[in-house]
């Protein structure tokens, strides 16, 4: 989809449909909506007066101008923004997605729209344009690369899978705003496309995207955009002493890869980098501590943290971020077999610390232990890890926020600020040594990989990772509830969400200058 920005009257724009919006409680539409209401003979006012349209968030209505209505498009799509006082950039993202999806359903190819919220004075026009582009791209995303034939050939219904919006035209009356809107659209496009890139990595099942394929897809992307890429093979990991990662890899016939992405902007040679580590379990059966069958298929999303890191590095490189940033993704398949590690085994991580494996299903912290240990060589100014680590975080926070655990309040503060900007929510859980270190105390090794019980299992995961962050300001994001959705909300269609891409990019670029 092409996105262009132009000045002019929305009603005079050649397109298959135009989008206008309405705040809840508005009785007399003004601005762009008013300027369309008038030639429509007050049709929007009547929609409001009858109570048929209230303007609640993501409500839509479609109106059909007559030839003498002086509106170039054959359709007007009206989208609700909710109450004016509750308006946020996330509402703009949602409205944009809702309108774009409605337009696509109607078979629209050229869609013209105003920038939602740009006229409110409460949000910055550049940010509003960014949210518009993000909402449209994220909302229209479909994962169809594994479908060999169109849905209609079996159902006989409209072939919706062929419908596609080719052009989104952003229309603004005030010419002086154009550079800002263009900058926002550009930023939004790069971020959202990096997020959809991550979504597609996560949506690919374990047979199609084992560790080697994940590394290859990452390399292809990195080569295209000029990002530095390297992938270590098992021999190289062996020489580095990555015994925790290799322990998890032992049960699988799929060779592991340790993916390293480096964004080294010009002049950043002496800059201490931000290091982002992402859990890259391409499929998690649980290993010898095997998971029950029900819902196991969804464990193809267990590289959601890794995909978020890869997507964030893509975005930072394309945006030309001034911040030196490193992405580390231990890519491993967790399988049971005669070569697999057993409960009770003790593994030695790269930094020499030993871990007693109580459950082979708590494998994410094992591969991330080696990633965090490897990250130390960069002497980072901050380090994050992002992982679909525990079912426990879903018990605590559901699908509303990622759990954040940290050894440094400043890192948490920065993450919260980034989350406010991107709409990807985080909520802090504690990592008090006095209360929780006992959860990982082992009788025979430096630590054990699970506390055994269900109590505070998300925190037990964080406590283990904390031992590998050492003195580096660090936070762990448990995104188990966020990487996947069954809900189908405006800019998060069912499936992989790509959670974390925009959050990590926003967070890392916050360290620049
Ligand atoms: N990948 C899972 C966590 C998970 C669960 C992600 C549900 C997404 C949805 C992880 O490797 C795991 O199995 N964790 C265990 C840890 C336990 C053995 C301490 C869990 O949460 O049950
Ligand atoms: Zn597991
Ligand atoms: Zn896992």
Coordinates of C-alpha atoms and ligand atoms in Angstrom, one line a residue:
X1 CA 0.0 0.0 0.0
X2 CA 1.3 3.4 -1.1
X3 CA 0.7 6.3 1.3
X4 CA 0.8 9.8 0.0
X5 CA 0.1 13.2 1.7
X6 CA -1.5 16.1 -0.2
X7 CA -3.2 19.4 0.4
X8 CA -6.7 20.1 -0.6
X9 CA -10.4 19.5 0.2
X10 CA -11.2 16.0 1.2
X11 CA -14.5 16.2 -0.8
X12 CA -12.6 17.2 -3.9
X13 CA -10.2 14.3 -3.7
X14 CA -10.5 11.5 -6.4
X15 CA -10.8 8.2 -4.6
X16 CA -13.1 5.2 -4.0
X17 CA -14.0 6.4 -0.5
X18 CA -13.2 9.1 1.9
X19 CA -12.9 8.8 5.7
X20 CA -14.1 11.3 8.2
X21 CA -14.5 11.0 12.0
X22 CA -16.7 11.9 14.9
X23 CA -16.2 12.4 18.6
X24 CA -18.8 10.8 20.8
X25 CA -21.3 13.4 22.0
X26 CA -20.8 15.8 19.0
X27 CA -24.2 17.0 17.8
X28 CA -23.0 19.5 15.2
X29 CA -20.0 18.2 13.2
X30 CA -17.3 20.8 12.4
X31 CA -14.0 20.7 10.6
X32 CA -13.5 18.2 7.9
X33 CA -16.5 16.1 9.0
X34 CA -18.7 19.3 8.9
X35 CA -17.4 20.1 5.4
X36 CA -18.6 16.7 4.2
X37 CA -21.9 16.8 6.2
X38 CA -22.9 20.0 4.4
X39 CA -22.8 18.7 0.8
X40 CA -24.4 15.5 2.0
X41 CA -27.4 17.6 3.0
X42 CA -26.8 17.0 6.7
X43 CA -26.9 13.2 6.5
X44 CA -24.3 12.9 9.2
X45 CA -26.3 15.2 11.5
X46 CA -29.3 13.0 10.9
X47 CA -27.3 9.9 11.7
X48 CA -26.4 11.5 15.1
X49 CA -30.0 12.8 15.7
X50 CA -31.6 9.4 15.2
X51 CA -29.1 7.9 17.6
X52 CA -27.9 5.6 14.8
X53 CA -24.4 6.9 15.1
X54 CA -23.0 8.0 18.5
X55 CA -19.3 8.2 17.7
X56 CA -18.2 5.5 20.1
X57 CA -14.8 4.1 19.5
X58 CA -14.5 2.2 16.2
X59 CA -18.1 2.5 15.3
X60 CA -18.5 2.9 11.5
X61 CA -21.2 4.0 9.0
X62 CA -21.0 4.3 5.3
X63 CA -22.8 7.1 3.4
X64 CA -23.4 7.3 -0.4
X65 CA -23.3 10.9 -1.9
X66 CA -25.5 11.7 -4.8
X67 CA -23.9 13.0 -8.0
X68 CA -25.0 16.6 -7.2
X69 CA -23.5 16.4 -3.7
X70 CA -20.2 17.7 -4.8
X71 CA -18.2 15.0 -3.3
X72 CA -15.8 13.2 -5.7
X73 CA -15.8 9.8 -3.9
X74 CA -18.8 7.4 -4.2
X75 CA -18.6 6.6 -0.5
X76 CA -18.1 8.4 2.8
X77 CA -16.9 6.2 5.7
X78 CA -17.6 7.7 9.1
X79 CA -15.6 6.4 12.1
X80 CA -16.1 7.0 15.8
X81 CA -13.3 8.4 17.9
X82 CA -14.9 8.0 21.4
X83 CA -15.1 10.9 23.9
X84 CA -13.0 13.9 23.1
X85 CA -11.6 13.9 26.7
X86 CA -10.5 10.2 26.3
X87 CA -8.7 10.8 23.0
X88 CA -5.2 9.4 22.7
X89 CA -2.9 8.4 19.9
X90 CA -3.9 4.8 20.4
X91 CA -7.5 5.9 19.6
X92 CA -6.2 7.4 16.4
X93 CA -4.3 4.2 15.6
X94 CA -7.5 2.2 16.1
X95 CA -9.8 4.6 14.1
X96 CA -7.4 4.5 11.2
X97 CA -7.3 0.7 11.3
X98 CA -11.1 0.4 11.6
X99 CA -11.7 2.7 8.7
X100 CA -9.1 1.0 6.5
X101 CA -10.5 -2.5 7.2
X102 CA -14.0 -1.3 6.5
X103 CA -12.9 0.2 3.2
X104 CA -11.0 -2.9 2.2
X105 CA -14.2 -5.0 2.9
X106 CA -16.0 -2.7 0.5
X107 CA -13.4 -3.3 -2.2
X108 CA -11.9 0.2 -2.0
X109 CA -8.6 0.5 -3.8
X110 CA -7.9 4.3 -3.3
X111 CA -8.8 5.6 0.1
X112 CA -8.6 9.2 1.1
X113 CA -8.6 10.2 4.8
X114 CA -8.0 13.1 7.2
X115 CA -5.5 12.7 10.0
X116 CA -7.5 11.6 13.1
X117 CA -6.9 13.9 16.0
X118 CA -4.7 16.4 14.2
X119 CA -7.3 19.1 14.7
X120 CA -7.8 18.6 18.4
X121 CA -4.8 20.5 19.6
X122 CA -4.2 17.8 22.2
X123 CA -2.0 15.6 20.1
X124 CA 1.0 16.6 18.0
X125 CA 0.2 16.5 14.2
X126 CA 3.4 14.5 13.4
X127 CA 2.6 11.9 16.0
X128 CA -1.1 11.8 14.8
X129 CA 0.1 11.2 11.2
X130 CA 2.4 8.5 12.5
X131 CA -0.5 6.8 14.3
X132 CA -2.6 7.0 11.2
X133 CA 0.0 5.2 9.1
X134 CA 0.6 2.6 11.8
X135 CA -3.1 1.9 12.3
X136 CA -3.7 1.4 8.6
X137 CA -0.7 -0.9 8.0
X138 CA -1.1 -2.9 11.2
X139 CA -4.9 -3.3 10.7
X140 CA -4.7 -4.4 7.1
X141 CA -2.0 -7.0 7.8
X142 CA -2.9 -10.5 6.7
X143 CA -0.7 -13.7 7.0
X144 CA -1.6 -15.5 3.7
X145 CA 1.7 -16.7 2.5
X146 CA 0.8 -20.3 3.3
X147 CA -2.6 -20.3 1.5
X148 CA -2.3 -21.8 -1.9
X149 CA -5.8 -20.9 -3.1
X150 CA -8.4 -18.2 -2.4
X151 CA -11.0 -18.9 0.3
X152 CA -13.9 -18.5 -2.2
X153 CA -12.9 -21.6 -4.1
X154 CA -14.2 -23.6 -1.2
X155 CA -16.8 -21.3 0.4
X156 CA -18.4 -19.6 -2.7
X157 CA -18.5 -16.3 -0.8
X158 CA -17.0 -13.0 -1.9
X159 CA -13.3 -13.5 -2.4
X160 CA -12.2 -11.0 0.3
X161 CA -8.7 -12.3 0.2
X162 CA -8.1 -10.6 -3.1
X163 CA -9.3 -7.2 -2.0
X164 CA -6.5 -4.8 -1.3
X165 CA -6.2 -1.1 -0.7
X166 CA -3.5 0.1 -3.1
X167 CA -3.3 3.8 -2.1
X168 CA -4.0 5.7 1.1
X169 CA -4.2 9.4 0.5
X170 CA -3.8 11.6 3.5
X171 CA -5.5 14.9 2.9
X172 CA -4.8 18.1 4.8
X173 CA -6.3 21.6 4.2
X174 CA -3.4 23.5 5.7
X175 CA -0.4 23.3 3.4
X176 CA 2.1 24.4 6.1
X177 CA 1.4 21.2 8.0
X178 CA 2.5 18.9 5.1
X179 CA 6.2 18.4 6.0
X180 CA 5.2 17.4 9.6
X181 CA 2.6 15.0 8.3
X182 CA 4.9 13.5 5.8
X183 CA 7.6 12.9 8.5
X184 CA 5.0 11.3 10.7
X185 CA 3.7 9.0 7.9
X186 CA 7.3 8.0 7.0
X187 CA 8.1 7.1 10.7
X188 CA 4.8 5.3 11.1
X189 CA 5.3 3.3 7.9
X190 CA 8.8 2.1 8.9
X191 CA 7.8 1.1 12.4
X192 CA 4.6 -0.6 11.4
X193 CA 6.3 -2.6 8.5
X194 CA 9.0 -3.7 11.0
X195 CA 6.2 -4.9 13.2
X196 CA 4.4 -6.8 10.4
X197 CA 7.8 -8.3 9.5
X198 CA 8.0 -9.6 13.1
X199 CA 4.4 -10.8 12.9
X200 CA 5.1 -12.9 9.9
X201 CA 8.2 -14.5 11.6
X202 CA 6.0 -15.5 14.6
X203 CA 3.1 -16.7 12.4
X204 CA 5.3 -19.1 10.5
X205 CA 5.0 -22.5 12.2
X206 CA 7.9 -24.5 13.7
X207 CA 8.4 -26.7 10.6
X208 CA 8.7 -23.7 8.3
X209 CA 10.8 -21.5 10.6
X210 CA 13.3 -23.6 12.6
X211 CA 16.3 -21.8 14.0
X212 CA 18.3 -21.9 10.7
X213 CA 15.4 -20.5 8.7
X214 CA 14.9 -17.7 11.3
X215 CA 18.5 -16.8 10.9
X216 CA 18.2 -16.9 7.1
X217 CA 15.1 -14.7 7.1
X218 CA 16.9 -12.2 9.4
X219 CA 20.0 -12.2 7.3
X220 CA 18.0 -11.5 4.1
X221 CA 16.3 -8.6 5.8
X222 CA 19.6 -7.3 7.3
X223 CA 21.3 -7.5 3.9
X224 CA 18.4 -5.5 2.2
X225 CA 18.6 -2.6 4.6
X226 CA 22.4 -2.6 5.5
X227 CA 22.2 -3.9 9.0
X228 CA 25.2 -5.9 10.4
X229 CA 24.3 -9.6 10.7
X230 CA 26.1 -12.6 12.1
X231 CA 24.9 -16.0 13.3
X232 CA 26.9 -18.4 15.4
X233 CA 26.5 -22.1 14.8
X234 CA 26.6 -24.8 17.6
X235 CA 30.4 -25.3 17.3
X236 CA 31.0 -21.6 17.8
X237 CA 28.6 -21.6 20.8
X238 CA 30.4 -24.6 22.2
X239 CA 33.7 -22.8 22.0
X240 CA 32.2 -19.8 23.9
X241 CA 30.9 -22.2 26.6
X242 CA 27.2 -21.5 26.0
X243 CA 26.2 -24.6 27.9
X244 CA 22.7 -23.5 29.0
X245 CA 21.6 -22.7 25.4
X246 CA 23.2 -25.9 24.0
X247 CA 21.5 -27.9 26.8
X248 CA 18.1 -26.8 25.4
X249 CA 19.2 -27.4 21.9
X250 CA 20.4 -30.9 22.7
X251 CA 17.0 -32.6 22.2
X252 CA 16.4 -31.3 18.7
X253 CA 17.6 -32.3 15.3
X254 CA 17.3 -28.7 14.2
X255 CA 20.7 -27.0 14.7
X256 CA 20.6 -23.9 16.9
X257 CA 21.7 -20.4 15.8
X258 CA 22.8 -17.4 17.9
X259 CA 21.7 -14.4 15.9
X260 CA 23.6 -11.1 16.3
X261 CA 22.4 -7.9 14.8
X262 CA 24.3 -4.6 15.1
X263 CA 23.1 -1.1 14.4
X264 CA 26.3 0.9 14.5
X265 CA 25.4 4.4 13.3
X266 CA 28.3 6.6 12.0
X267 CA 30.2 8.3 14.8
X268 CA 28.9 5.9 17.5
X269 CA 32.2 3.9 17.8
X270 CA 32.7 5.1 21.3
X271 CA 29.1 4.9 22.4
X272 CA 28.1 2.3 24.8
X273 CA 25.3 0.3 23.2
X274 CA 21.8 -0.7 24.2
X275 CA 21.6 -4.5 24.0
X276 CA 18.3 -6.2 23.3
X277 CA 18.0 -10.0 23.8
X278 CA 15.0 -11.9 22.5
X279 CA 13.9 -15.4 23.3
X280 CA 14.0 -17.3 20.1
X281 CA 12.5 -20.7 20.8
X282 CA 11.1 -21.6 17.4
X283 CA 8.9 -24.3 18.9
X284 CA 8.5 -25.2 22.6
X285 CA 7.2 -28.8 23.2
X286 CA 8.5 -28.5 26.8
X287 CA 11.2 -31.1 26.1
X288 CA 11.2 -34.1 28.5
X289 CA 8.9 -32.1 30.8
X290 CA 6.6 -32.3 27.9
X291 CA 3.5 -30.0 27.6
X292 CA 0.0 -31.4 27.2
X293 CA -1.3 -31.5 23.7
X294 CA -4.1 -28.9 24.1
X295 CA -2.9 -25.6 22.7
X296 CA 0.6 -26.8 22.2
X297 CA 0.5 -25.7 18.5
X298 CA 0.5 -22.1 19.7
X299 CA 4.1 -22.6 21.0
X300 CA 5.3 -21.6 17.6
X301 CA 5.0 -18.1 19.0
X302 CA 7.8 -18.8 21.5
X303 CA 10.2 -16.8 19.4
X304 CA 7.9 -13.7 19.8
X305 CA 10.6 -12.0 21.9
X306 CA 13.3 -12.7 19.3
X307 CA 11.0 -11.5 16.5
X308 CA 10.4 -8.2 18.4
X309 CA 14.1 -7.7 18.8
X310 CA 14.7 -8.4 15.1
X311 CA 11.9 -6.0 14.1
X312 CA 13.1 -3.3 16.4
X313 CA 16.6 -3.5 14.9
X314 CA 15.1 -3.2 11.4
X315 CA 13.2 -0.1 12.5
X316 CA 16.1 1.5 14.2
X317 CA 18.3 1.0 11.1
X318 CA 15.7 2.3 8.7
X319 CA 14.9 5.3 10.9
X320 CA 18.6 6.1 11.1
X321 CA 18.6 6.1 14.9
X322 CA 21.7 7.7 16.4
X323 CA 21.8 5.1 19.2
X324 CA 24.2 2.1 18.8
X325 CA 22.0 -0.9 19.4
X326 CA 22.7 -4.6 19.5
X327 CA 20.2 -7.4 19.0
X328 CA 20.9 -10.9 20.3
X329 CA 18.5 -13.8 19.5
X330 CA 19.3 -17.3 20.8
X331 CA 17.3 -19.4 18.3
X332 CA 16.6 -23.0 19.5
X333 CA 14.0 -25.7 19.2
X334 CA 12.9 -27.3 22.5
X335 CA 12.3 -31.0 21.8
X336 CA 12.3 -34.3 23.8
X337 CA 14.5 -37.1 22.5
X338 CA 17.2 -39.5 23.6
X339 CA 19.7 -36.6 23.4
X340 CA 17.6 -34.2 25.3
X341 CA 18.5 -32.8 28.7
X342 CA 16.6 -34.3 31.7
X343 CA 15.1 -32.8 34.8
X344 CA 17.9 -32.7 37.4
X345 CA 20.7 -32.1 34.9
X346 CA 23.1 -29.3 35.7
X347 CA 24.2 -26.9 32.9
X348 CA 27.1 -24.4 32.9
X349 CA 26.3 -21.0 31.2
X350 CA 28.9 -18.9 29.3
X351 CA 29.8 -16.9 32.4
X352 CA 30.5 -20.0 34.5
X353 CA 27.4 -20.0 36.6
X354 CA 25.7 -23.4 37.0
X355 CA 21.9 -24.0 36.7
X356 CA 20.0 -27.1 37.9
X357 CA 17.3 -27.9 35.4
X358 CA 14.1 -28.8 37.4
X359 CA 11.8 -28.4 34.4
X360 CA 13.0 -28.7 30.8
X361 CA 10.0 -26.6 30.0
X362 CA 11.5 -23.5 31.7
X363 CA 13.9 -23.3 28.7
X364 CA 13.5 -19.7 27.8
X365 CA 15.6 -18.5 30.8
X366 CA 18.3 -21.0 29.9
X367 CA 18.8 -19.7 26.4
X368 CA 18.5 -16.1 27.6
X369 CA 21.1 -16.7 30.4
X370 CA 23.7 -17.3 27.7
X371 CA 22.4 -14.3 25.6
X372 CA 22.7 -12.0 28.6
X373 CA 26.1 -13.4 29.5
X374 CA 27.2 -12.8 25.9
X375 CA 25.8 -9.3 26.0
X376 CA 28.3 -8.3 28.7
X377 CA 31.1 -8.1 26.2
X378 CA 29.5 -5.0 24.7
X379 CA 29.7 -3.2 28.1
X380 CA 26.1 -2.0 27.5
X381 CA 24.7 1.1 29.1
X382 CA 21.5 -0.9 29.3
X383 CA 20.3 -4.3 28.5
X384 CA 16.8 -5.7 28.0
X385 CA 15.5 -9.2 27.4
X386 CA 12.1 -9.9 25.9
X387 CA 10.5 -13.3 26.2
X388 CA 7.3 -15.3 26.1
X389 CA 8.6 -16.7 29.4
X390 CA 5.8 -17.8 31.6
X391 CA 2.2 -18.8 31.8
X392 CA 2.3 -17.1 35.2
X393 CA 2.5 -13.6 33.7
X394 CA -0.8 -14.3 31.9
X395 CA -2.4 -15.3 35.2
X396 CA -1.2 -12.0 36.7
X397 CA -1.8 -9.5 33.8
X398 CA -3.9 -11.4 31.2
X399 CA -3.4 -10.0 27.7
X400 CA -3.4 -6.4 28.7
X401 CA 0.2 -5.7 29.5
X402 CA 3.7 -7.3 29.5
X403 CA 5.3 -7.9 32.9
X404 CA 8.4 -5.8 33.4
X405 CA 11.0 -6.8 36.1
X406 CA 14.3 -4.9 36.5
X407 CA 17.4 -4.2 38.6
X408 CA 17.2 -0.5 37.9
X409 CA 14.3 1.9 38.3
X410 CA 15.6 4.2 35.5
X411 CA 15.3 1.4 32.9
X412 CA 11.7 0.9 34.1
X413 CA 10.9 4.6 33.9
X414 CA 12.2 4.8 30.3
X415 CA 10.2 1.7 29.3
X416 CA 7.0 3.1 30.8
X417 CA 7.6 6.4 28.8
X418 CA 8.2 4.4 25.6
X419 CA 5.1 2.3 26.3
X420 CA 3.0 5.5 26.7
X421 CA 4.1 6.6 23.2
X422 CA 3.5 3.3 21.4
X423 CA 0.4 2.0 23.2
X424 CA 2.2 -1.3 24.1
X425 CA 1.5 -1.5 27.8
X426 CA 3.9 -2.7 30.5
X427 CA 3.4 -3.3 34.3
X428 CA 6.1 -3.7 36.8
X429 CA 6.5 -6.8 39.0
X430 CA 9.0 -6.9 41.9
X431 CA 12.4 -8.7 42.0
X432 CA 13.2 -8.3 45.7
X433 CA 16.1 -10.6 46.6
X434 CA 14.9 -10.9 50.2
X435 CA 11.5 -12.3 49.1
X436 CA 12.1 -14.1 45.9
X437 CA 15.7 -15.3 45.6
X438 CA 14.8 -18.4 47.5
X439 CA 12.6 -19.5 44.6
X440 CA 15.7 -20.3 42.5
X441 CA 18.0 -21.6 45.3
X442 CA 19.5 -25.0 44.4
X443 CA 21.1 -27.6 46.7
X444 CA 23.7 -28.6 44.2
X445 CA 24.2 -25.7 41.7
X446 CA 24.3 -21.9 41.7
X447 CA 20.6 -21.8 41.0
X448 CA 17.7 -23.9 39.7
X449 CA 15.5 -23.0 36.7
X450 CA 12.1 -23.1 38.4
X451 CA 10.8 -22.6 41.9
X452 CA 8.8 -25.7 41.4
X453 CA 5.4 -24.3 42.3
X454 CA 3.0 -21.9 40.6
X455 CA 3.4 -19.1 43.1
X456 CA 5.0 -16.0 41.4
X457 CA 6.4 -18.1 38.6
X458 CA 6.9 -15.0 36.4
X459 CA 9.0 -13.5 39.1
X460 CA 11.1 -16.7 39.5
X461 CA 11.9 -16.4 35.8
X462 CA 12.9 -12.8 36.3
X463 CA 15.1 -13.7 39.3
X464 CA 17.1 -16.2 37.3
X465 CA 17.7 -13.8 34.5
X466 CA 18.7 -11.1 37.0
X467 CA 21.7 -13.3 37.9
X468 CA 23.0 -12.9 34.4
X469 CA 22.4 -9.2 34.0
X470 CA 25.0 -8.7 36.8
X471 CA 25.8 -4.9 37.2
X472 CA 24.3 -3.8 33.9
X473 CA 21.1 -1.7 34.2
X474 CA 18.6 -4.3 32.9
X475 CA 15.0 -5.2 32.6
X476 CA 13.1 -8.3 31.6
X477 CA 9.9 -8.1 29.7
X478 CA 7.6 -11.2 30.0
X479 CA 5.4 -10.9 26.9
X480 CA 3.8 -14.4 27.1
X481 CA 0.3 -12.8 27.2
X482 CA 1.1 -10.3 24.4
X483 CA 2.7 -12.1 21.5
X484 CA -0.4 -13.7 20.3
X485 CA -4.1 -12.6 20.1
X486 CA -7.4 -14.5 19.5
X487 CA -9.4 -11.3 20.0
X488 CA -9.1 -9.5 16.6
X489 CA -9.0 -5.8 17.6
X490 CA -8.7 -3.0 15.1
X491 CA -5.0 -2.9 14.5
X492 CA -4.2 -6.4 15.9
X493 CA -5.8 -9.0 13.7
X494 CA -5.9 -12.6 15.1
X495 CA -2.5 -14.3 15.3
X496 CA 0.9 -12.8 16.0
X497 CA 0.8 -9.2 17.3
X498 CA 4.4 -8.1 16.8
X499 CA 4.2 -6.7 20.3
X500 CA 7.4 -5.0 21.4
X501 CA 8.8 -3.9 18.0
X502 CA 7.7 -0.3 18.3
X503 CA 8.2 -0.3 22.1
X504 CA 11.9 -1.5 21.9
X505 CA 12.6 0.9 19.0
X506 CA 11.2 3.8 21.0
X507 CA 13.0 2.7 24.1
X508 CA 16.4 2.3 22.4
X509 CA 16.2 5.6 20.5
X510 CA 15.5 7.3 23.8
X511 CA 19.2 6.9 24.7
X512 CA 20.4 8.8 21.6
X513 CA 21.7 12.4 22.3
Ligands
LIG1 N1 6.9 -20.7 26.4 C1 6.4 -21.1 27.7 C2 5.6 -20.0 28.4 C3 4.3 -19.6 27.7 C4 3.1 -20.2 28.2 C5 4.2 -18.7 26.7 C6 1.9 -19.9 27.6 C7 3.0 -18.4 26.1 C8 1.8 -19.0 26.6 C9 7.6 -21.3 28.7 O1 8.7 -21.9 28.1 C10 7.1 -22.3 29.7 O2 6.8 -23.4 29.4 N2 7.1 -21.8 31.0 C11 6.6 -22.6 32.1 C12 7.6 -22.4 33.2 C13 7.4 -23.3 34.3 C14 7.8 -24.7 33.9 C15 8.2 -22.8 35.5 C16 5.2 -22.1 32.5 O3 5.0 -20.9 32.5 O4 4.4 -22.9 32.8
LIG2 ZN1 8.7 -24.0 28.0
LIG3 ZN1 9.0 -21.4 26.1

